[in-house]
Short mmCIF file of C-alpha atoms in Angstrom, two decimals:
data_model
loop_
_atom_site.label_atom_id
_atom_site.label_comp_id
_atom_site.label_asym_id
_atom_site.label_seq_id
_atom_site.Cartn_x
_atom_site.Cartn_y
_atom_site.Cartn_z
CA UNK A 89 11.76 33.66 19.62
CA UNK A 90 11.95 34.51 23.46
CA UNK A 91 9.12 36.07 24.82
CA UNK A 92 10.00 38.28 28.25
CA UNK A 93 7.88 40.87 30.90
CA UNK A 94 9.37 43.65 30.30
CA UNK A 95 6.69 45.69 33.03
CA UNK A 96 7.24 47.48 36.14
CA UNK A 97 6.89 44.90 38.69
CA UNK A 98 3.43 46.98 39.97
CA UNK A 99 -0.21 45.69 39.30
CA UNK A 100 -1.27 49.33 40.17
CA UNK A 101 1.11 50.07 37.22
CA UNK A 102 -0.81 47.99 34.50
CA UNK A 103 -4.31 49.66 36.16
CA UNK A 104 -2.53 52.97 35.16
CA UNK A 105 -1.98 52.04 31.56
CA UNK A 106 -5.66 51.80 30.65
CA UNK A 107 -5.40 55.33 30.32
CA UNK A 108 -1.46 56.28 29.81
CA UNK A 109 -1.60 58.53 26.40
CA UNK A 110 1.16 58.07 23.64
CA UNK A 111 3.36 60.46 23.77
CA UNK A 112 5.98 61.81 20.95
CA UNK A 113 9.27 60.55 20.93
CA UNK A 114 8.83 58.77 23.72
CA UNK A 115 7.85 55.13 24.26
CA UNK A 116 4.61 54.78 25.99
CA UNK A 117 2.91 51.58 27.85
CA UNK A 118 -1.07 51.12 26.71
CA UNK A 119 -2.97 48.92 28.33
CA UNK A 120 -6.98 48.01 26.68
CA UNK A 121 -9.32 45.56 27.23
CA UNK A 122 -10.26 43.37 25.21
CA UNK A 123 -14.00 43.03 25.29
CA UNK A 124 -16.07 41.71 22.45
CA UNK A 125 -15.34 43.73 18.97
CA UNK A 126 -13.02 43.01 16.62
CA UNK A 127 -9.04 44.77 16.93
CA UNK A 128 -9.92 45.98 13.93
CA UNK A 129 -5.35 47.28 13.18
CA UNK A 130 -3.71 45.91 10.44
CA UNK A 131 0.58 45.92 10.27
CA UNK A 132 3.40 45.91 8.03
CA UNK A 133 7.39 45.31 8.80
CA UNK A 134 8.93 43.31 10.66
CA UNK A 135 12.41 42.16 11.13
CA UNK A 136 12.46 39.85 7.80
CA UNK A 137 11.10 42.97 5.03
CA UNK A 138 12.93 46.30 4.44
CA UNK A 139 10.98 47.89 6.79
CA UNK A 140 12.76 46.80 10.05
CA UNK A 141 10.30 48.02 12.94
CA UNK A 142 6.83 46.66 12.85
CA UNK A 143 4.57 49.42 12.33
CA UNK A 144 0.01 50.50 12.80
CA UNK A 145 -0.78 50.35 9.17
CA UNK A 146 -4.07 51.41 9.42
CA UNK A 147 -7.32 51.98 11.87
CA UNK A 148 -10.63 50.19 10.71
CA UNK A 149 -13.76 51.66 12.23
CA UNK A 150 -15.92 50.81 14.97
CA UNK A 151 -13.52 48.35 15.57
CA UNK A 152 -11.26 48.17 19.69
CA UNK A 153 -8.48 50.07 18.21
CA UNK A 154 -10.74 52.76 17.15
CA UNK A 155 -12.50 53.31 19.92
CA UNK A 156 -9.96 53.48 22.68
CA UNK A 157 -8.81 55.75 20.53
CA UNK A 158 -4.93 56.21 20.89
CA UNK A 159 -2.88 54.03 18.58
CA UNK A 160 -2.73 56.00 15.00
CA UNK A 161 -0.94 54.41 11.97
CA UNK A 162 2.62 54.60 11.71
CA UNK A 163 3.29 53.93 15.88
CA UNK A 164 6.09 51.23 15.83
CA UNK A 165 4.40 48.13 18.51
CA UNK A 166 7.62 47.58 20.17
CA UNK A 167 6.41 45.05 22.10
CA UNK A 168 3.06 42.88 23.14
CA UNK A 169 1.81 40.96 26.23
CA UNK A 170 4.98 40.28 26.66
CA UNK A 171 6.51 39.49 23.43
CA UNK A 172 9.62 41.11 22.19
CA UNK A 173 8.42 42.60 18.43
CA UNK A 174 11.73 44.00 17.93
CA UNK A 175 13.29 41.54 16.32
CA UNK A 176 10.47 39.68 15.01
CA UNK A 177 9.61 38.57 11.79
CA UNK A 178 5.94 39.65 10.27
CA UNK A 179 4.59 36.23 10.81
CA UNK A 180 5.60 36.35 14.48
CA UNK A 181 4.08 39.76 15.02
CA UNK A 182 0.94 38.45 13.73
CA UNK A 183 0.97 35.29 15.96
CA UNK A 184 2.02 37.72 18.75
CA UNK A 185 -1.30 39.97 18.84
CA UNK A 186 -3.37 36.45 18.57
CA UNK A 187 -3.11 35.54 22.10
CA UNK A 188 -6.47 35.24 23.40
CA UNK A 189 -6.00 36.88 26.78
CA UNK A 190 -8.80 39.75 27.62
CA UNK A 191 -6.08 42.63 28.21
CA UNK A 192 -4.12 43.93 25.55
CA UNK A 193 -0.56 45.25 26.77
CA UNK A 194 1.59 47.26 24.43
CA UNK A 195 4.78 49.60 23.94
CA UNK A 196 4.64 52.18 21.56
CA UNK A 197 6.73 54.60 19.84
CA UNK A 198 5.41 57.08 18.30
CA UNK A 199 7.53 59.77 16.45
CA UNK A 200 8.30 62.96 16.51
CA UNK A 201 6.11 65.22 14.07
CA UNK A 202 8.22 68.56 14.45
CA UNK A 203 7.98 69.74 10.68
CA UNK A 204 10.79 72.07 10.74
CA UNK A 205 13.92 69.22 11.41
CA UNK A 206 15.35 67.72 9.09
CA UNK A 207 13.77 63.79 8.46
CA UNK A 208 15.40 61.68 10.49
CA UNK A 209 14.14 58.26 11.60
CA UNK A 210 13.99 57.03 15.07
CA UNK A 211 15.27 53.37 15.71
CA UNK A 212 13.98 52.33 18.62
CA UNK A 213 16.60 48.85 20.24
CA UNK A 214 16.23 46.73 22.98
CA UNK A 215 19.89 46.12 24.36
CA UNK A 216 21.08 44.07 27.35
CA UNK A 217 24.61 44.39 29.10
CA UNK A 218 25.98 42.68 31.94
CA UNK A 219 27.38 45.09 34.21
CA UNK A 220 29.60 42.75 36.15
CA UNK A 221 30.72 43.90 40.28
CA UNK A 222 33.63 45.90 40.03
CA UNK A 223 33.52 46.82 36.73
CA UNK A 224 32.08 49.89 35.19
CA UNK A 225 29.52 50.41 32.14
CA UNK A 226 31.70 53.27 30.40
CA UNK A 227 29.50 55.30 28.57
CA UNK A 228 30.30 58.83 28.98
CA UNK A 229 26.75 61.20 29.71
CA UNK A 230 25.22 64.77 28.40
CA UNK A 231 22.44 66.40 27.71
CA UNK A 232 20.82 68.82 24.45
CA UNK A 233 20.13 71.98 24.74
CA UNK A 234 16.62 72.23 24.60
CA UNK A 235 15.76 69.06 24.21
CA UNK A 236 15.14 66.52 27.12
CA UNK A 237 16.85 63.86 27.48
CA UNK A 238 20.91 62.41 28.33
CA UNK A 239 22.59 61.02 25.12
CA UNK A 240 25.75 58.68 24.82
CA UNK A 241 28.74 61.10 24.82
CA UNK A 242 31.45 58.83 24.67
CA UNK A 243 32.24 54.85 25.31
CA UNK A 244 35.19 54.71 27.09
CA UNK A 245 38.15 52.19 25.42
CA UNK A 246 37.37 49.21 27.41
CA UNK A 247 34.51 49.04 29.74
CA UNK A 248 31.70 46.62 28.65
CA UNK A 249 29.43 49.23 26.78
CA UNK A 250 32.57 49.90 24.33
CA UNK A 251 33.39 46.39 24.16
CA UNK A 252 30.04 44.76 24.16
CA UNK A 253 29.42 47.15 20.35
CA UNK A 254 26.34 48.14 20.30
CA UNK A 255 25.29 50.99 21.89
CA UNK A 256 26.86 54.22 19.52
CA UNK A 257 27.35 57.89 20.17
CA UNK A 258 24.75 59.81 20.25
CA UNK A 259 22.44 57.26 20.85
CA UNK A 260 19.58 58.68 23.26
CA UNK A 261 19.26 56.34 26.49
CA UNK A 262 15.09 56.27 26.68
CA UNK A 263 15.13 53.05 30.39
CA UNK A 264 17.02 51.19 31.87
CA UNK A 265 15.67 48.32 33.08
CA UNK A 266 11.82 49.89 33.22
CA UNK A 267 12.92 53.38 35.05
CA UNK A 268 11.99 55.57 32.20
CA UNK A 269 15.66 57.64 32.21
CA UNK A 270 14.02 60.07 29.05
CA UNK A 271 13.08 63.31 32.18
CA UNK A 272 16.57 62.78 34.08
CA UNK A 273 18.83 65.48 34.67
CA UNK A 274 22.15 63.76 32.90
CA UNK A 275 23.32 63.81 36.39
CA UNK A 276 20.55 61.50 37.98
CA UNK A 277 20.55 59.49 34.95
CA UNK A 278 24.10 58.85 35.32
CA UNK A 279 23.88 57.82 39.32
CA UNK A 280 21.08 55.46 38.02
CA UNK A 281 23.12 53.79 35.74
CA UNK A 282 26.25 53.53 38.02
CA UNK A 283 23.44 52.18 41.55
CA UNK A 284 22.20 49.13 38.82
CA UNK A 285 24.44 46.12 38.65
CA UNK A 286 24.43 42.89 36.52
CA UNK A 287 21.59 42.34 34.09
CA UNK A 288 20.80 46.20 32.04
CA UNK A 289 17.89 45.70 29.79
CA UNK A 290 18.13 49.36 28.31
CA UNK A 291 15.61 51.08 25.45
CA UNK A 292 17.32 53.35 23.54
CA UNK A 293 16.40 55.72 20.51
CA UNK A 294 19.25 56.05 17.54
CA UNK A 295 18.50 58.86 14.60
CA UNK A 296 19.84 57.97 11.39
CA UNK A 297 19.78 60.00 8.85
CA UNK A 298 17.33 58.84 5.49
CA UNK A 299 18.91 58.90 2.56
CA UNK A 300 16.01 60.86 0.59
CA UNK A 301 16.35 64.45 -1.37
CA UNK A 302 14.47 66.00 2.36
CA UNK A 303 18.66 65.69 3.53
CA UNK A 304 20.84 65.79 0.34
CA UNK A 305 20.74 69.22 -0.09
CA UNK A 306 21.86 69.52 4.47
CA UNK A 307 24.04 67.16 4.28
CA UNK A 308 26.90 64.95 1.89
CA UNK A 309 27.79 62.50 4.60
CA UNK A 310 25.15 60.23 4.76
CA UNK A 311 24.54 56.59 6.31
CA UNK A 312 21.93 53.98 4.96
CA UNK A 313 18.81 54.76 6.89
CA UNK A 314 18.31 50.85 7.33
CA UNK A 315 22.23 49.56 7.91
CA UNK A 316 22.43 49.77 11.52
CA UNK A 317 18.99 47.87 11.68
CA UNK A 318 19.85 45.45 9.21
CA UNK A 319 22.84 43.95 11.23
CA UNK A 320 20.23 42.78 13.55
CA UNK A 321 19.59 40.25 11.57
CA UNK A 322 21.88 37.77 9.26
CA UNK A 323 19.35 36.72 7.21
CA UNK A 324 18.06 37.90 3.97
CA UNK A 325 14.17 39.49 3.65
CA UNK A 326 12.30 35.85 3.01
CA UNK A 327 9.97 37.22 0.22
CA UNK A 328 11.70 38.54 -2.46
CA UNK A 329 8.77 40.77 -4.87
CA UNK A 330 11.53 40.61 -7.87
CA UNK A 331 11.60 37.05 -8.18
CA UNK A 332 8.90 36.09 -10.30
CA UNK A 333 8.04 33.24 -8.27
CA UNK A 334 4.38 33.20 -8.40
CA UNK A 335 2.73 29.80 -10.38
CA UNK A 336 0.34 30.79 -12.95
CA UNK A 337 -2.71 27.67 -13.59
CA UNK A 338 -5.42 26.76 -15.50
CA UNK A 339 -8.17 25.18 -14.17
CA UNK A 340 -11.23 23.84 -16.35
CA UNK A 341 -14.52 23.13 -14.54
CA UNK A 342 -16.93 20.60 -15.85
CA UNK A 343 -20.73 21.62 -13.99
CA UNK A 344 -24.08 21.47 -14.66
CA UNK A 345 -25.20 24.80 -16.61
CA UNK A 346 -26.06 27.23 -14.19
CA UNK A 347 -24.83 25.74 -11.49
CA UNK A 348 -22.31 28.16 -10.14
CA UNK A 349 -18.56 27.90 -8.53
CA UNK A 350 -19.24 27.57 -5.51
CA UNK A 351 -16.69 30.43 -4.59
CA UNK A 352 -16.69 33.67 -3.09
CA UNK A 353 -14.17 36.29 -4.24
CA UNK A 354 -12.78 39.93 -2.40
CA UNK A 355 -10.41 42.37 -4.20
CA UNK A 356 -10.04 43.86 -6.90
CA UNK A 357 -9.74 48.06 -8.25
CA UNK A 358 -11.62 50.41 -5.36
CA UNK A 359 -11.88 47.25 -3.02
CA UNK A 360 -12.28 48.01 1.19
CA UNK A 361 -8.91 47.46 1.40
CA UNK A 362 -7.68 48.99 -1.73
CA UNK A 363 -7.18 48.88 -5.34
CA UNK A 364 -5.72 44.34 -5.32
CA UNK A 365 -6.72 42.15 -7.40
CA UNK A 366 -9.33 39.39 -7.26
CA UNK A 367 -8.41 37.03 -5.01
CA UNK A 368 -10.72 33.74 -3.98
CA UNK A 369 -12.10 34.39 -0.52
CA UNK A 370 -13.78 30.74 -0.31
CA UNK A 371 -14.37 27.62 -1.58
CA UNK A 372 -17.17 25.16 -0.82
CA UNK A 373 -15.97 22.27 0.02
CA UNK A 374 -18.37 20.44 -2.02
CA UNK A 375 -18.45 23.01 -4.67
CA UNK A 376 -17.09 21.88 -8.72
CA UNK A 377 -14.56 24.74 -7.91
CA UNK A 378 -13.04 22.74 -5.27
CA UNK A 379 -12.78 19.44 -6.37
CA UNK A 380 -10.75 20.56 -9.16
CA UNK A 381 -8.20 22.27 -7.29
CA UNK A 382 -9.67 26.32 -6.78
CA UNK A 383 -8.13 27.00 -3.21
CA UNK A 384 -9.02 29.57 -1.52
CA UNK A 385 -5.83 31.98 -2.26
CA UNK A 386 -5.84 32.19 -5.21
CA UNK A 387 -5.73 34.87 -7.45
CA UNK A 388 -7.18 35.34 -10.75
CA UNK A 389 -6.80 36.66 -13.72
CA UNK A 390 -9.46 35.65 -16.33
CA UNK A 391 -11.93 33.26 -16.77
CA UNK A 392 -12.99 31.54 -20.43
CA UNK A 393 -10.85 34.36 -21.82
CA UNK A 394 -12.08 37.11 -20.64
CA UNK A 395 -9.86 39.51 -18.08
CA UNK A 396 -10.44 39.82 -14.84
CA UNK A 397 -6.96 40.83 -13.26
CA UNK A 398 -7.21 45.14 -12.97
CA UNK A 399 -11.10 45.74 -13.32
CA UNK A 400 -13.23 46.95 -10.16
CA UNK A 401 -14.95 44.06 -7.93
CA UNK A 402 -18.21 44.70 -9.24
CA UNK A 403 -17.09 44.59 -12.61
CA UNK A 404 -15.19 41.52 -11.91
CA UNK A 405 -18.05 39.85 -10.10
CA UNK A 406 -20.22 40.61 -13.28
CA UNK A 407 -18.07 38.81 -15.57
CA UNK A 408 -17.64 35.80 -13.95
CA UNK A 409 -20.96 35.39 -12.92
CA UNK A 410 -21.71 35.35 -16.68
CA UNK A 411 -18.81 32.51 -17.88
CA UNK A 412 -19.54 30.95 -14.99
CA UNK A 413 -23.26 30.06 -15.86
CA UNK A 414 -21.66 27.39 -18.70
CA UNK A 415 -20.75 24.46 -18.43
CA UNK A 416 -17.45 24.12 -18.75
CA UNK A 417 -15.52 27.21 -17.48
CA UNK A 418 -12.32 28.20 -18.15
CA UNK A 419 -10.44 29.37 -15.10
CA UNK A 420 -6.11 31.74 -15.12
CA UNK A 421 -5.19 31.89 -11.66
CA UNK A 422 -2.19 32.13 -10.45
CA UNK A 423 -1.02 30.41 -7.45
CA UNK A 424 0.02 32.50 -4.30
CA UNK A 425 2.02 31.42 -0.61
CA UNK A 426 -0.66 31.58 1.55
CA UNK A 427 -4.02 29.56 1.37
CA UNK A 428 -6.72 28.60 4.22
CA UNK A 429 -7.02 24.98 5.28
CA UNK A 430 -10.47 25.79 7.40
CA UNK A 431 -14.44 27.30 6.77
CA UNK A 432 -13.14 30.33 7.70
CA UNK A 433 -12.47 33.22 4.52
CA UNK A 434 -8.57 33.55 3.13
CA UNK A 435 -7.06 36.95 4.82
CA UNK A 436 -4.36 37.80 2.94
CA UNK A 437 -1.64 39.65 4.68
CA UNK A 438 0.90 42.46 4.46
CA UNK A 439 3.25 39.09 2.90
CA UNK A 440 1.01 37.19 0.27
CA UNK A 441 0.92 40.93 -1.72
CA UNK A 442 4.96 41.29 -1.66
CA UNK A 443 5.08 38.20 -2.68
CA UNK A 444 2.89 38.44 -6.15
CA UNK A 445 4.95 38.81 -9.41
CA UNK A 446 5.27 42.24 -10.85
CA UNK A 447 2.47 41.92 -13.24
CA UNK A 448 -0.23 41.40 -10.28
CA UNK A 449 0.58 44.69 -9.25
CA UNK A 450 -2.09 47.51 -9.42
CA UNK A 451 -0.04 50.64 -9.83
CA UNK A 452 -1.32 54.57 -9.20
CA UNK A 453 0.04 57.41 -10.63
CA UNK A 454 1.28 60.18 -7.79
CA UNK A 455 2.91 63.56 -8.26
CA UNK A 456 4.20 65.36 -6.25
CA UNK A 457 5.87 69.65 -5.94
CA UNK A 458 8.60 69.63 -2.86
CA UNK A 459 7.46 71.97 -0.28
CA UNK A 460 10.19 73.88 2.01
CA UNK A 461 12.93 71.86 0.37
CA UNK A 462 11.56 68.41 1.10
CA UNK A 463 8.99 66.07 -0.30
CA UNK A 464 8.03 64.29 3.08
CA UNK A 465 8.99 61.04 3.62
CA UNK A 466 12.32 58.25 3.39
CA UNK A 467 13.16 55.47 1.62
CA UNK A 468 14.30 51.53 2.28
CA UNK A 469 15.37 48.96 0.21
CA UNK A 470 16.85 49.28 -2.98
CA UNK A 471 19.53 46.40 -4.95
CA UNK A 472 21.70 45.40 -2.77
CA UNK A 473 20.79 46.48 0.57
CA UNK A 474 20.96 45.24 3.29
CA UNK A 475 18.18 42.32 2.78
CA UNK A 476 19.23 41.73 -0.30
CA UNK A 477 17.72 43.10 -3.51
CA UNK A 478 14.66 44.45 -2.74
CA UNK A 479 11.65 47.10 -3.92
CA UNK A 480 11.81 50.64 -3.01
CA UNK A 481 9.98 51.12 0.28
CA UNK A 482 8.47 54.53 1.69
CA UNK A 483 9.77 53.87 5.12
CA UNK A 484 8.58 57.50 6.76
CA UNK A 485 5.80 60.43 6.21
CA UNK A 486 6.32 63.45 7.90
CA UNK A 487 2.55 64.82 8.63
CA UNK A 488 1.84 68.01 6.33
CA UNK A 489 4.61 66.95 4.32
CA UNK A 490 3.59 67.07 0.51
CA UNK A 491 3.77 63.24 0.07
CA UNK A 492 1.03 62.99 3.49
CA UNK A 493 -1.45 65.54 1.26
CA UNK A 494 -0.97 62.38 -1.47
CA UNK A 495 -2.00 60.00 1.20
CA UNK A 496 1.98 58.25 0.74
CA UNK A 497 2.38 55.54 3.46
CA UNK A 498 4.78 53.67 5.20
CA UNK A 499 4.66 50.38 3.30
CA UNK A 500 4.04 51.42 -0.03
CA UNK A 501 7.00 50.56 -3.06
CA UNK A 502 8.00 53.19 -5.99
CA UNK A 503 8.10 51.53 -8.97
CA UNK A 504 9.30 54.10 -11.06
CA UNK A 505 10.01 58.06 -10.64
CA UNK A 506 9.79 59.87 -13.87
CA UNK A 507 9.37 56.98 -15.86
CA UNK A 508 12.90 55.58 -14.94
CA UNK A 509 12.43 51.87 -13.23
CA UNK A 510 13.37 51.38 -9.42
CA UNK A 511 14.10 47.27 -10.15
CA UNK A 512 17.73 47.60 -10.53
CA UNK A 513 18.42 50.92 -8.72
CA UNK A 514 20.36 50.73 -5.00
CA UNK A 515 19.64 53.43 -2.55
CA UNK A 516 22.01 55.50 -3.32
CA UNK A 517 20.33 55.63 -7.10
CA UNK A 518 17.20 56.63 -6.13
CA UNK A 519 18.23 59.20 -3.44
CA UNK A 520 20.00 60.42 -6.54
CA UNK A 521 17.41 60.22 -9.03
CA UNK A 522 14.77 61.94 -6.48
CA UNK A 523 16.94 64.83 -6.45
CA UNK A 524 17.98 65.54 -9.64
CA UNK A 525 13.59 65.03 -10.40
CA UNK A 526 12.88 67.56 -7.54
CA UNK A 527 15.36 70.06 -7.47
CA UNK A 528 14.53 70.39 -10.96
CA UNK A 529 13.10 74.48 -11.91
CA UNK A 530 9.43 74.31 -10.96
CA UNK A 531 9.75 70.56 -11.31
CA UNK A 532 6.43 68.00 -10.53
CA UNK A 533 8.09 64.64 -9.37
CA UNK A 534 6.19 61.85 -11.65
CA UNK A 535 6.25 58.42 -8.64
CA UNK A 536 4.92 54.95 -10.34
CA UNK A 537 3.83 53.65 -7.07
CA UNK A 538 2.10 49.86 -5.13
CA UNK A 539 0.13 50.64 -1.94
CA UNK A 540 -0.65 46.80 -0.35
CA UNK A 541 -3.42 46.32 2.55
CA UNK A 542 -1.50 45.74 5.87
CA UNK A 543 -1.74 41.68 7.81
CA UNK A 544 -5.54 42.41 10.07
CA UNK A 545 -4.51 41.15 13.68
#
């Protein structure tokens, strides 16, 4: 993945970013001194997932991000320390945050929270065009009544922009070569673009209307909310939650009576990171479990026939300790896609959870009523989506909506709608089902959902 600085050349700008605020509907640059405390944030998304953009999922109390008090869950991270995240995979995004440098510099975008507008997804994209000498870029700009900013009104046939094909009519131009155009008039923006030659790095905002019940009532001709974004990549999502690829294994550990298994565990219902299966967080290298092949990242299903899957952390640990006191301990485990080789505790990533087969999912039931004509969320994924056959993900949640009040978050998976499974449904079929169920007289829609923790960075 290419890395490049997208910052202004003046060092003073970096200092000002230490106090810069994040504005809704605009690209914002912030800088945070790393210090000695934990970063305290988790992320979801990536170009190898239906969510496309890398997004803040959780902010943990007393961490660096919490103390800085500028980022919020749902903010899109476009760049970190010069690394472009708009086309980064999930693991590439995690790696970008791990750079050991004293100051974190981020470019972020926060959706507008206006409650009375139809839900539209704003995808922030970077587009590079080369404008040869003597050639016109070939875009016509226009403003919109009561809306700040300049928009592409038309593309001149045969022009650089038209032949390139990346820009679309109604794209909002936010920046050109790091210069902010979002507050310029139409005339000043046009003059600025005309005076720029050679390579043009544009930041644009493209609004797409998600196919959710929120919009069906307003518009009969909708586009897939992940179709344009899906064109940025040409490979199928690497993790398919429906492939059931996890391997169940049985390990019989023989040890002295009363001897510890030599493992530490985390997770369970009501754990600090939410409702998850119980997994092996660490192993004692010289302990019995490790000698017989138990590894960090394994998920515990049962011990000596006693089921652990689906229990609270405390109940699972109580059973594990009781059964582990025997000389012979039979562990049923699920061999997962991630582990850790060093002595540090294993921390699952968001992709680790997505890779689990259906029988490992921890469901929760949410009952929603349409408020002000809206459920308050948009979706991505489904059968035959741009990333292949995928679960149905929550792509965005409107602040203050029914979904927001019931703690539905970006990245959650809709398993079923009024007991009808979404597994074999296309994006449009899910939209139709949501619309049908939620518009019935006095209807309350029942959603079965799964909420996985994000990747800690």
